mmCIF file of C-alpha atoms in Angstrom:
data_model
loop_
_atom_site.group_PDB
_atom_site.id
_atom_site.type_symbol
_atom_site.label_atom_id
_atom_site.label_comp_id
_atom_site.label_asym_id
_atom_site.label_seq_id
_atom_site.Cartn_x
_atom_site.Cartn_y
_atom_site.Cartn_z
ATOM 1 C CA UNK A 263 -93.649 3.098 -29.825
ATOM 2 C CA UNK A 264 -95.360 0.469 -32.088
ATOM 3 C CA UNK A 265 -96.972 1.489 -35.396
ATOM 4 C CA UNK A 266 -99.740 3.933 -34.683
ATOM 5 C CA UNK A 267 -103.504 3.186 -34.323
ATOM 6 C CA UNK A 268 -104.914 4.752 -37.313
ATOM 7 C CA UNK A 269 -108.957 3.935 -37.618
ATOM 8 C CA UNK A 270 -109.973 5.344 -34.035
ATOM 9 C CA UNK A 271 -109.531 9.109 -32.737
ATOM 10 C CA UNK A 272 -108.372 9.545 -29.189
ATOM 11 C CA UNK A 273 -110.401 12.461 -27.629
ATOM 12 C CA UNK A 274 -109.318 14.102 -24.053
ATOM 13 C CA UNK A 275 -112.271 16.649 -22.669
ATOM 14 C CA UNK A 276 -111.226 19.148 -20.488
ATOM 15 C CA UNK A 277 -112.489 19.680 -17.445
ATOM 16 C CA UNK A 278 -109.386 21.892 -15.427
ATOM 17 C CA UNK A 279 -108.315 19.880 -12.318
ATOM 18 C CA UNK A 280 -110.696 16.974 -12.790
ATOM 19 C CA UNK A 281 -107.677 15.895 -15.609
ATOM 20 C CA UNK A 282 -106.319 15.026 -12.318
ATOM 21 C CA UNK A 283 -108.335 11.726 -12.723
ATOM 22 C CA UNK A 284 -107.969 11.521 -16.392
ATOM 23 C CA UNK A 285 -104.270 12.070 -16.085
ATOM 24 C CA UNK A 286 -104.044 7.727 -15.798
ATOM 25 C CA UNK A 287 -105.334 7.331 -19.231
ATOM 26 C CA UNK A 288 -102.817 8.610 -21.134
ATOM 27 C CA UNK A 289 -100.219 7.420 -18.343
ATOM 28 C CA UNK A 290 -101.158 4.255 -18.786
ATOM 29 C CA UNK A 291 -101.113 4.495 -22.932
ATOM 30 C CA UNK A 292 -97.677 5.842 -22.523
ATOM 31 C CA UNK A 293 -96.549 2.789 -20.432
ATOM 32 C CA UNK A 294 -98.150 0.294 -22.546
ATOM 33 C CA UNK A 295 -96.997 1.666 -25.920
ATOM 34 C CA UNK A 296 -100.627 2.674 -27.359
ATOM 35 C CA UNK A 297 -100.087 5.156 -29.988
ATOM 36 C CA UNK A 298 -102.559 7.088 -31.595
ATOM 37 C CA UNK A 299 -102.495 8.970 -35.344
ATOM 38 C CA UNK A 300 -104.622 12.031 -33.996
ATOM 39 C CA UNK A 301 -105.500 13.276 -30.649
ATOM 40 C CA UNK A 302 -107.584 15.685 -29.886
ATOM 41 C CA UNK A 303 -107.859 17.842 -26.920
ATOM 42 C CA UNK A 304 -109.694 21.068 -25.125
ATOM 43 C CA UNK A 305 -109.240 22.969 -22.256
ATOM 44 C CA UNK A 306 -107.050 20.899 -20.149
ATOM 45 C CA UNK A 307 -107.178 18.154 -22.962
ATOM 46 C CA UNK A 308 -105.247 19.709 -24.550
ATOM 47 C CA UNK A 309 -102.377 19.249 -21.999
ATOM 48 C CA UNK A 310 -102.961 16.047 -21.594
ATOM 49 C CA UNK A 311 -103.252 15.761 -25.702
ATOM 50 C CA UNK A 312 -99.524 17.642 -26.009
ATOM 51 C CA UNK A 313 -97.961 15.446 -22.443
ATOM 52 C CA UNK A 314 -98.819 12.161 -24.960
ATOM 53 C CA UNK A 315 -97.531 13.257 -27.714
ATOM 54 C CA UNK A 316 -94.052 14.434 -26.494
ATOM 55 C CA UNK A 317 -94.907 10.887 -24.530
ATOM 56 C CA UNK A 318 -93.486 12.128 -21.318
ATOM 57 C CA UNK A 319 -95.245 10.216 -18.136
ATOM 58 C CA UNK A 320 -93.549 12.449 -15.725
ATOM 59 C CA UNK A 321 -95.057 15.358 -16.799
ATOM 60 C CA UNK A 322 -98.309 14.027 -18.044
ATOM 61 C CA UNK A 323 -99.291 13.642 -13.855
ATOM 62 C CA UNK A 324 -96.879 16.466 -12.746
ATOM 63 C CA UNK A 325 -99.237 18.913 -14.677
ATOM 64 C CA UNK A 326 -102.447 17.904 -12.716
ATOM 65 C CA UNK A 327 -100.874 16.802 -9.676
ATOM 66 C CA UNK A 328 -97.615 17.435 -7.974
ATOM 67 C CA UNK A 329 -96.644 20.878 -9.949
ATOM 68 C CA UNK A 330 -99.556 22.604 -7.645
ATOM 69 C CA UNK A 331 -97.935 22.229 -4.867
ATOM 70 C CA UNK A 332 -95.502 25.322 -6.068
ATOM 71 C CA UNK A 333 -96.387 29.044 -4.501
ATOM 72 C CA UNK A 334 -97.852 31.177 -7.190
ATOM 73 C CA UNK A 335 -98.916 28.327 -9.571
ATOM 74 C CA UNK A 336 -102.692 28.950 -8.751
ATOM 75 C CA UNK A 337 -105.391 30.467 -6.058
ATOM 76 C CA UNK A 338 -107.246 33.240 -5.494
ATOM 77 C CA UNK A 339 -104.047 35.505 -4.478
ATOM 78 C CA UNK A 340 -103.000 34.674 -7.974
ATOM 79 C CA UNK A 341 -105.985 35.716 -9.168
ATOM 80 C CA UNK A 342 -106.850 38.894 -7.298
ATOM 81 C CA UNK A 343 -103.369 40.314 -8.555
ATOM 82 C CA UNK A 344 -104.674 40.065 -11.983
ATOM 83 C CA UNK A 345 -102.924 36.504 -12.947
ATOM 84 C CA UNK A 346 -105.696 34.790 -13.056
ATOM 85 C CA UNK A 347 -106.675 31.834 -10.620
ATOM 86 C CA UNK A 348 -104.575 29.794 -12.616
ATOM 87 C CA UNK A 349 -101.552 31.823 -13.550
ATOM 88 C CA UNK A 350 -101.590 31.270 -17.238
ATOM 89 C CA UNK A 351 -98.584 32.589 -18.271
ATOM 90 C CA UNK A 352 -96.343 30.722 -15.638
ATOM 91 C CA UNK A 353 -98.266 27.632 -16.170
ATOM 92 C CA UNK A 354 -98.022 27.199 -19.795
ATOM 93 C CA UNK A 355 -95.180 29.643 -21.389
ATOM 94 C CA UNK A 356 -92.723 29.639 -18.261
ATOM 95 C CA UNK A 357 -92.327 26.285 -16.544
ATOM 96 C CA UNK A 358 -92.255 24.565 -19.820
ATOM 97 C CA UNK A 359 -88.356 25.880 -20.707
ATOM 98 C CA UNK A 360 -85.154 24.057 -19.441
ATOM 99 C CA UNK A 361 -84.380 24.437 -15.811
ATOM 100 C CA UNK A 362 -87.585 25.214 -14.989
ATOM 101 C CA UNK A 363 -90.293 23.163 -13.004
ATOM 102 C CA UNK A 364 -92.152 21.544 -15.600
ATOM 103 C CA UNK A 365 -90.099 21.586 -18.853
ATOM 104 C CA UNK A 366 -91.249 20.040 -21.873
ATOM 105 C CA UNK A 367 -89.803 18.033 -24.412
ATOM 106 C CA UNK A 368 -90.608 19.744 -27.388
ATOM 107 C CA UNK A 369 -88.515 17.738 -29.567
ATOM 108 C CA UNK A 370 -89.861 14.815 -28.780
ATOM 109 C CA UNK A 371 -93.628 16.009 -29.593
ATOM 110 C CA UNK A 372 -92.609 17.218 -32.963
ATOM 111 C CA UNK A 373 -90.576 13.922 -33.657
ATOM 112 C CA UNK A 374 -93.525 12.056 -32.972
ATOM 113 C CA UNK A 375 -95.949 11.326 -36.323
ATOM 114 C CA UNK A 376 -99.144 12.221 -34.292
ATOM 115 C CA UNK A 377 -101.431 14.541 -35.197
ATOM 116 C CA UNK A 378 -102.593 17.177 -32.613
ATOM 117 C CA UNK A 379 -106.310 19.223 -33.006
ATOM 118 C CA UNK A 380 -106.977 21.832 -30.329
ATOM 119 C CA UNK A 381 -109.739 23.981 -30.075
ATOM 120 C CA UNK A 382 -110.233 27.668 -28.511
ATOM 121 C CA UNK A 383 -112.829 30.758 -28.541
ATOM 122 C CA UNK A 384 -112.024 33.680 -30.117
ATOM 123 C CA UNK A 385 -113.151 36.473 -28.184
ATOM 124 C CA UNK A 386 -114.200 38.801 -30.018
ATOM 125 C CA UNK A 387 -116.184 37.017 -32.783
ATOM 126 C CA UNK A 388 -117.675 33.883 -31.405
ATOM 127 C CA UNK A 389 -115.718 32.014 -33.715
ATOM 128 C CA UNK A 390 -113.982 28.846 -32.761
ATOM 129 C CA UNK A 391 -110.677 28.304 -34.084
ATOM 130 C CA UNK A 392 -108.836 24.729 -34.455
ATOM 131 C CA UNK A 393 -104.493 24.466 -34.476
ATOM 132 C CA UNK A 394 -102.951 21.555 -35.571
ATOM 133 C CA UNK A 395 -99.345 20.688 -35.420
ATOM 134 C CA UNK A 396 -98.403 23.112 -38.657
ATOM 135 C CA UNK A 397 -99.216 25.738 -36.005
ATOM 136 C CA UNK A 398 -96.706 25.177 -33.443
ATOM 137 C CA UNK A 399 -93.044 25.821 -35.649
ATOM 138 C CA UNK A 400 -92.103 26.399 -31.789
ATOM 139 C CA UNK A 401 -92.634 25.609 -28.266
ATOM 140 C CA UNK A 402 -94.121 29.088 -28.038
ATOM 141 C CA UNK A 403 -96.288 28.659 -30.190
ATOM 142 C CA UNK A 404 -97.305 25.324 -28.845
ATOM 143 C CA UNK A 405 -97.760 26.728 -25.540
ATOM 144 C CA UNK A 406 -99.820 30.112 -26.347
ATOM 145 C CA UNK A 407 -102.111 27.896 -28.206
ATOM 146 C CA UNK A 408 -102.762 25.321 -25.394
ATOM 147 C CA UNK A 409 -102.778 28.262 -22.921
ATOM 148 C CA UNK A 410 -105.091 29.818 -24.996
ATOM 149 C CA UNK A 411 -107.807 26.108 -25.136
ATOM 150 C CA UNK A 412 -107.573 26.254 -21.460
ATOM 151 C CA UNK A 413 -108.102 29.929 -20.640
ATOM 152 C CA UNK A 414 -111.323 29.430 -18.293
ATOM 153 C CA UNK A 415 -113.608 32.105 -19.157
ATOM 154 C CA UNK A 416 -113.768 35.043 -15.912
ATOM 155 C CA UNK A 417 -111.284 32.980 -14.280
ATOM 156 C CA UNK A 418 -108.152 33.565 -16.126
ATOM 157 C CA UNK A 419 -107.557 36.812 -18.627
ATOM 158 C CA UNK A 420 -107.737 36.056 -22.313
ATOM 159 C CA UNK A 421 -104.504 35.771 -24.350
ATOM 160 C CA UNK A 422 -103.774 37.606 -27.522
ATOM 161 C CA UNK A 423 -102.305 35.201 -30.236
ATOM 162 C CA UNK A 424 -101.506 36.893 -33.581
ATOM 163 C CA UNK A 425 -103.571 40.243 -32.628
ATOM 164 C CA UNK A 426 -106.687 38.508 -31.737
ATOM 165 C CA UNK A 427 -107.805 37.811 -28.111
ATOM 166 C CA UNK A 428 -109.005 34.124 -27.073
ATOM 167 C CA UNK A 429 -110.886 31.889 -24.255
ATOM 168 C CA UNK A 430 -111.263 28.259 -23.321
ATOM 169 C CA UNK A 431 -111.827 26.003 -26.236
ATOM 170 C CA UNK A 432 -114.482 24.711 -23.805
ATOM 171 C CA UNK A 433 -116.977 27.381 -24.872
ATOM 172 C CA UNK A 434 -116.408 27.078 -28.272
ATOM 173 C CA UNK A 435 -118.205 24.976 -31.016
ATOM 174 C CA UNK A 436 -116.557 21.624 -29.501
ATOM 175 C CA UNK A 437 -118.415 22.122 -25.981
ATOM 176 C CA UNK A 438 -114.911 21.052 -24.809
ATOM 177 C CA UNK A 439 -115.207 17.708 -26.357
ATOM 178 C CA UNK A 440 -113.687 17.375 -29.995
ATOM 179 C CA UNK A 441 -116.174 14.682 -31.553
ATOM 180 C CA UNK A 442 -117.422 16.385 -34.294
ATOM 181 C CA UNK A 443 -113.905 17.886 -35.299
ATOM 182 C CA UNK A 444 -112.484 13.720 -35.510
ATOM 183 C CA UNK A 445 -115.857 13.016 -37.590
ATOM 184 C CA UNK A 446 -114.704 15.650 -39.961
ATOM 185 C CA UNK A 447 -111.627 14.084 -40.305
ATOM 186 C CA UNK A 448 -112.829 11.006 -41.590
ATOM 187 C CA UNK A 449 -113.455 8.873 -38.345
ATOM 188 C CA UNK A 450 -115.834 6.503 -37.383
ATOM 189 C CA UNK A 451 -114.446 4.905 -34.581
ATOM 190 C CA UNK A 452 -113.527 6.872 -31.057
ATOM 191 C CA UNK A 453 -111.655 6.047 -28.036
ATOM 192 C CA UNK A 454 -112.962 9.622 -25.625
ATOM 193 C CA UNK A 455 -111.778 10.144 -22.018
ATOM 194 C CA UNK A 456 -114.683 12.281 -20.258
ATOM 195 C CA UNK A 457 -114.299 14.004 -17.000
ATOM 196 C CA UNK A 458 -117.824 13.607 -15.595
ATOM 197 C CA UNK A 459 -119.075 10.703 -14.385
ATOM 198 C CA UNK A 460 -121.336 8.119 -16.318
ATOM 199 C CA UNK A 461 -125.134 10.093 -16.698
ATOM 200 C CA UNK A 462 -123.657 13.715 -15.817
ATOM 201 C CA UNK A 463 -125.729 16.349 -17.918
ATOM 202 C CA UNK A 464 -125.247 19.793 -17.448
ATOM 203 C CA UNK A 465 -127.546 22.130 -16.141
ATOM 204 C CA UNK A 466 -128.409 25.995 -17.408
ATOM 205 C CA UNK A 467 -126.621 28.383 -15.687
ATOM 206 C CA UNK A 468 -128.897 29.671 -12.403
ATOM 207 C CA UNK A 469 -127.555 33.386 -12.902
ATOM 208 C CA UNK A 470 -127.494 34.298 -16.109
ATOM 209 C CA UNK A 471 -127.800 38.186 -15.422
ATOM 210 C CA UNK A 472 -124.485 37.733 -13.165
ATOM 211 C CA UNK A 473 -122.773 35.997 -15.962
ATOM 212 C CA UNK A 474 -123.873 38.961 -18.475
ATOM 213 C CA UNK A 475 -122.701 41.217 -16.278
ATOM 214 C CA UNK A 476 -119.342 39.772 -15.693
ATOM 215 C CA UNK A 477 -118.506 39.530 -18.826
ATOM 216 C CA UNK A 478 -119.274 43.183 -20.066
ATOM 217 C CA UNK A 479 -119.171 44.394 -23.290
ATOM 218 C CA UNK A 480 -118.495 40.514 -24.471
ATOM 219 C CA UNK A 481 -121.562 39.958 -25.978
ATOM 220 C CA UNK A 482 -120.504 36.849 -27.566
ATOM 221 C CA UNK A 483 -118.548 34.850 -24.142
ATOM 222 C CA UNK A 484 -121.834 35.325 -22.290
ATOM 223 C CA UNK A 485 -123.929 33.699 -25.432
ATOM 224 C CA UNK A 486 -121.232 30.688 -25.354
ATOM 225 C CA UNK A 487 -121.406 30.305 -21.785
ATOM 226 C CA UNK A 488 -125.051 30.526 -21.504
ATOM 227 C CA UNK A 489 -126.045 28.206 -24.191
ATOM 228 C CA UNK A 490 -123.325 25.650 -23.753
ATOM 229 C CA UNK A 491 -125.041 23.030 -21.495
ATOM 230 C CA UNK A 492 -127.525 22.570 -24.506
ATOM 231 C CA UNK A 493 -124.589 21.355 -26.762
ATOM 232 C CA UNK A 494 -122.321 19.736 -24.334
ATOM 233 C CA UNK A 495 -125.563 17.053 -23.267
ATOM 234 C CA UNK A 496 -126.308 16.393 -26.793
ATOM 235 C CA UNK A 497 -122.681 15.242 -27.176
ATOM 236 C CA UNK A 498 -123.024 13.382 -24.652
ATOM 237 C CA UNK A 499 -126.134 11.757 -25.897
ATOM 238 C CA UNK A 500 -124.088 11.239 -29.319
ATOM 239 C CA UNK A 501 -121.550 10.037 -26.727
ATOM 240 C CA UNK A 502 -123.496 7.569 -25.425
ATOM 241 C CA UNK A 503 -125.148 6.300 -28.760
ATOM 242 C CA UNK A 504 -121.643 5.656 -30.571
ATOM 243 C CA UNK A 505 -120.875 3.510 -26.873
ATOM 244 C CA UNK A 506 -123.891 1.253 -27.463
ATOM 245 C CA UNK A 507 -123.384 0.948 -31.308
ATOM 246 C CA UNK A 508 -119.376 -0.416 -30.246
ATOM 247 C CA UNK A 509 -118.202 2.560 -32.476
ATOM 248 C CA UNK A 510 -116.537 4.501 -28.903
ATOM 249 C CA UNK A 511 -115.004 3.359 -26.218
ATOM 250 C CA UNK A 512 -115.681 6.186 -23.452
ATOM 251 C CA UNK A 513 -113.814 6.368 -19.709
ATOM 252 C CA UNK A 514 -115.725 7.095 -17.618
ATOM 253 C CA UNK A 515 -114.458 8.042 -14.662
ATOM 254 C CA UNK A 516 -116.168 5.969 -11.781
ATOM 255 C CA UNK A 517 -116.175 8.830 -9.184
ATOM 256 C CA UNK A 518 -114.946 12.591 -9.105
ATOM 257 C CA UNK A 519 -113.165 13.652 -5.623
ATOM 258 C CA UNK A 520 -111.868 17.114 -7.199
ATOM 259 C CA UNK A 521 -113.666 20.252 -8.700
ATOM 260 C CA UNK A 522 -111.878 22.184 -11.992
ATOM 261 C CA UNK A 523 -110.802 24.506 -9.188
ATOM 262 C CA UNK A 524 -109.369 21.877 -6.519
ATOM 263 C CA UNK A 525 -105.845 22.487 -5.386
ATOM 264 C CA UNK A 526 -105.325 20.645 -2.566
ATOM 265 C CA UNK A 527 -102.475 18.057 -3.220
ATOM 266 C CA UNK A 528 -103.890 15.088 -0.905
ATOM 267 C CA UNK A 529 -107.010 15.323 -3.081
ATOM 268 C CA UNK A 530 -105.460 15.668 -6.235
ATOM 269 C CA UNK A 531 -102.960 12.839 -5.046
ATOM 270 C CA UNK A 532 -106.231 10.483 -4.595
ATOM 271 C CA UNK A 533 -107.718 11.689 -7.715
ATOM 272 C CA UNK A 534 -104.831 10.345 -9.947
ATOM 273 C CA UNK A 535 -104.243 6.999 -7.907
ATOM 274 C CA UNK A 536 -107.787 6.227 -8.180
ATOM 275 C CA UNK A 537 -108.318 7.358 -12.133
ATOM 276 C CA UNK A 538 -104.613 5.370 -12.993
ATOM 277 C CA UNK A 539 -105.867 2.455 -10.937
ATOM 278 C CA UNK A 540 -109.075 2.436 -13.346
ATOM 279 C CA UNK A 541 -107.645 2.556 -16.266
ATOM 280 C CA UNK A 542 -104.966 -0.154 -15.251
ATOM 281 C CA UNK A 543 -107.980 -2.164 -14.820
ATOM 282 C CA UNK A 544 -109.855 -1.020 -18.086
ATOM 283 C CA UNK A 545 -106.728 -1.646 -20.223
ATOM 284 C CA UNK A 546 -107.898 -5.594 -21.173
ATOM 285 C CA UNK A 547 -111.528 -3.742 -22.542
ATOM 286 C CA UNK A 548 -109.097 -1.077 -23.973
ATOM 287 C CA UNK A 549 -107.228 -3.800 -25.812
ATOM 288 C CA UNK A 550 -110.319 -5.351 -27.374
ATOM 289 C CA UNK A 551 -111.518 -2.302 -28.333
ATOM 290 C CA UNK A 552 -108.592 -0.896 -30.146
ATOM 291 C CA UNK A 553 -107.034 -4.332 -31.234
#
């Protein structure tokens, strides 16, 4: 890899199987050699944030793409036997290891000088909680924590890190998009891969009573849910601001064949040809933008 890009933040939004799509970008960084000093990621971001890093293209579209096609991974049998409709703990803490279907080179993520910022919900508080590269010693502790940014609220059961129970860093005080976190750390300049198409805003939830109800005694998950459209579309106004100023450079993708939920492999097949065909064709605006 070349020397590292050091004045612009690289920013992956979640967004579950839409990083099907998104899953290009950082392919296409990977095969071109554009390093980045910090990366931030949420939800499935932060996949996408730790697949760069350990700079692995393989698994970087294996994770959105062809490891679905496994019995088990995902689905609504997973989820009715209390697994969750994506099954968590296989996904992140059990394919990851040697011999297994999606193993991760963990060596090669903490040999690389990047930095890594993740964001999840605690539970029980309402706080949001950041983990950077001095949290992840291990590949355990790597994984809990990016299983932990991408547990989707109702979905998939929380996961208890350290005695303390957490949900997708999508609900938290990022929105699922880690713009203010990079401002904190000094940066003026963005490069942010969104999951929604150009002019998406989010709408308020039409059940809000269902959603209370769901979520029980968790006062504070409903609260995040509830109120997070407000948030999320004045990011995206920031968003959209910092594009016209020339201070971000934002993907966009052009259209979105897949839902967070989609499984189906010929969709999520067309969803990475046509998102890696984009950004093979935004890479000359890339260049300008970063060079």
């Amino acid at each position: 890899m070349p020397d590292m890009i050091e004045n612009v933040a690289l920013i992956f939004e979640g967004g579950g199987m839409r990083a099907s799509y998104t899953a290009g970008v950082p392919v296409v960084m990977l095969e071109e050699g554009i390093g980045f000093s910090d990366v931030y990621g949420v939800s499935a971001g932060s996949s996408h944030a730790a697949n760069y890093i350990s700079r692995d293209i393989w698994r970087t579209k294996a994770s959105f793409v062809d490891f679905f096609v496994n019995p088990g991974v995902a689905g609504w049998v997973s989820f009715l036997r209390g697994r969750g409709y994506f099954n968590a703990e296989y996904i992140y803490e059990r394919c990851c290891m040697p011999g297994e279907k999606l193993v991760f080179n963990f060596e090669e993520f903490l040999a690389n000088p990047a930095r890594m910022h993740i964001e999840a919900f605690e539970r029980d508080t309402g706080r949001s909680v950041q983990w950077g590269k001095d949290d992840m010693k291990t590949m355990s502790d790597l994984m809990k924590r990016v299983r932990a940014c991408s547990t989707m609220p109702l979905f998939m059961p929380p996961i208890e890190i350290d005695g303390h129970f957490y949900l997708d860093g999508g609900i938290a005080e990022s929105s699922g998009i880690m713009l203010e976190q990079a401002k904190r750390d000094g940066y003026k300049r963005f490069f942010i891969v969104l999951t929604q198409v150009r002019g998406y805003r989010k709408n308020p939830d039409k059940h809000p009573l269902f959603i209370k109800m769901l979520c029980g005694p968790h006062k504070n998950v409903a609260k995040s849910m509830l109120s997070r459209y407000e948030h999320y579309n004045e990011i995206l106004d920031e968003i959209a601001d910092l594009e016209a100023r020339g201070d971000a450079y934002v993907f966009y993708p052009r259209v979105m064949p897949v839902k967070s939920t989609t499984l189906d492999q010929a969709l999520l097949q067309e969803s990475y040809r046509l998102g890696y065909a984009q950004a093979k064709e935004e890479l000359p605006a890339w260049r300008d933008f970063l060079f």
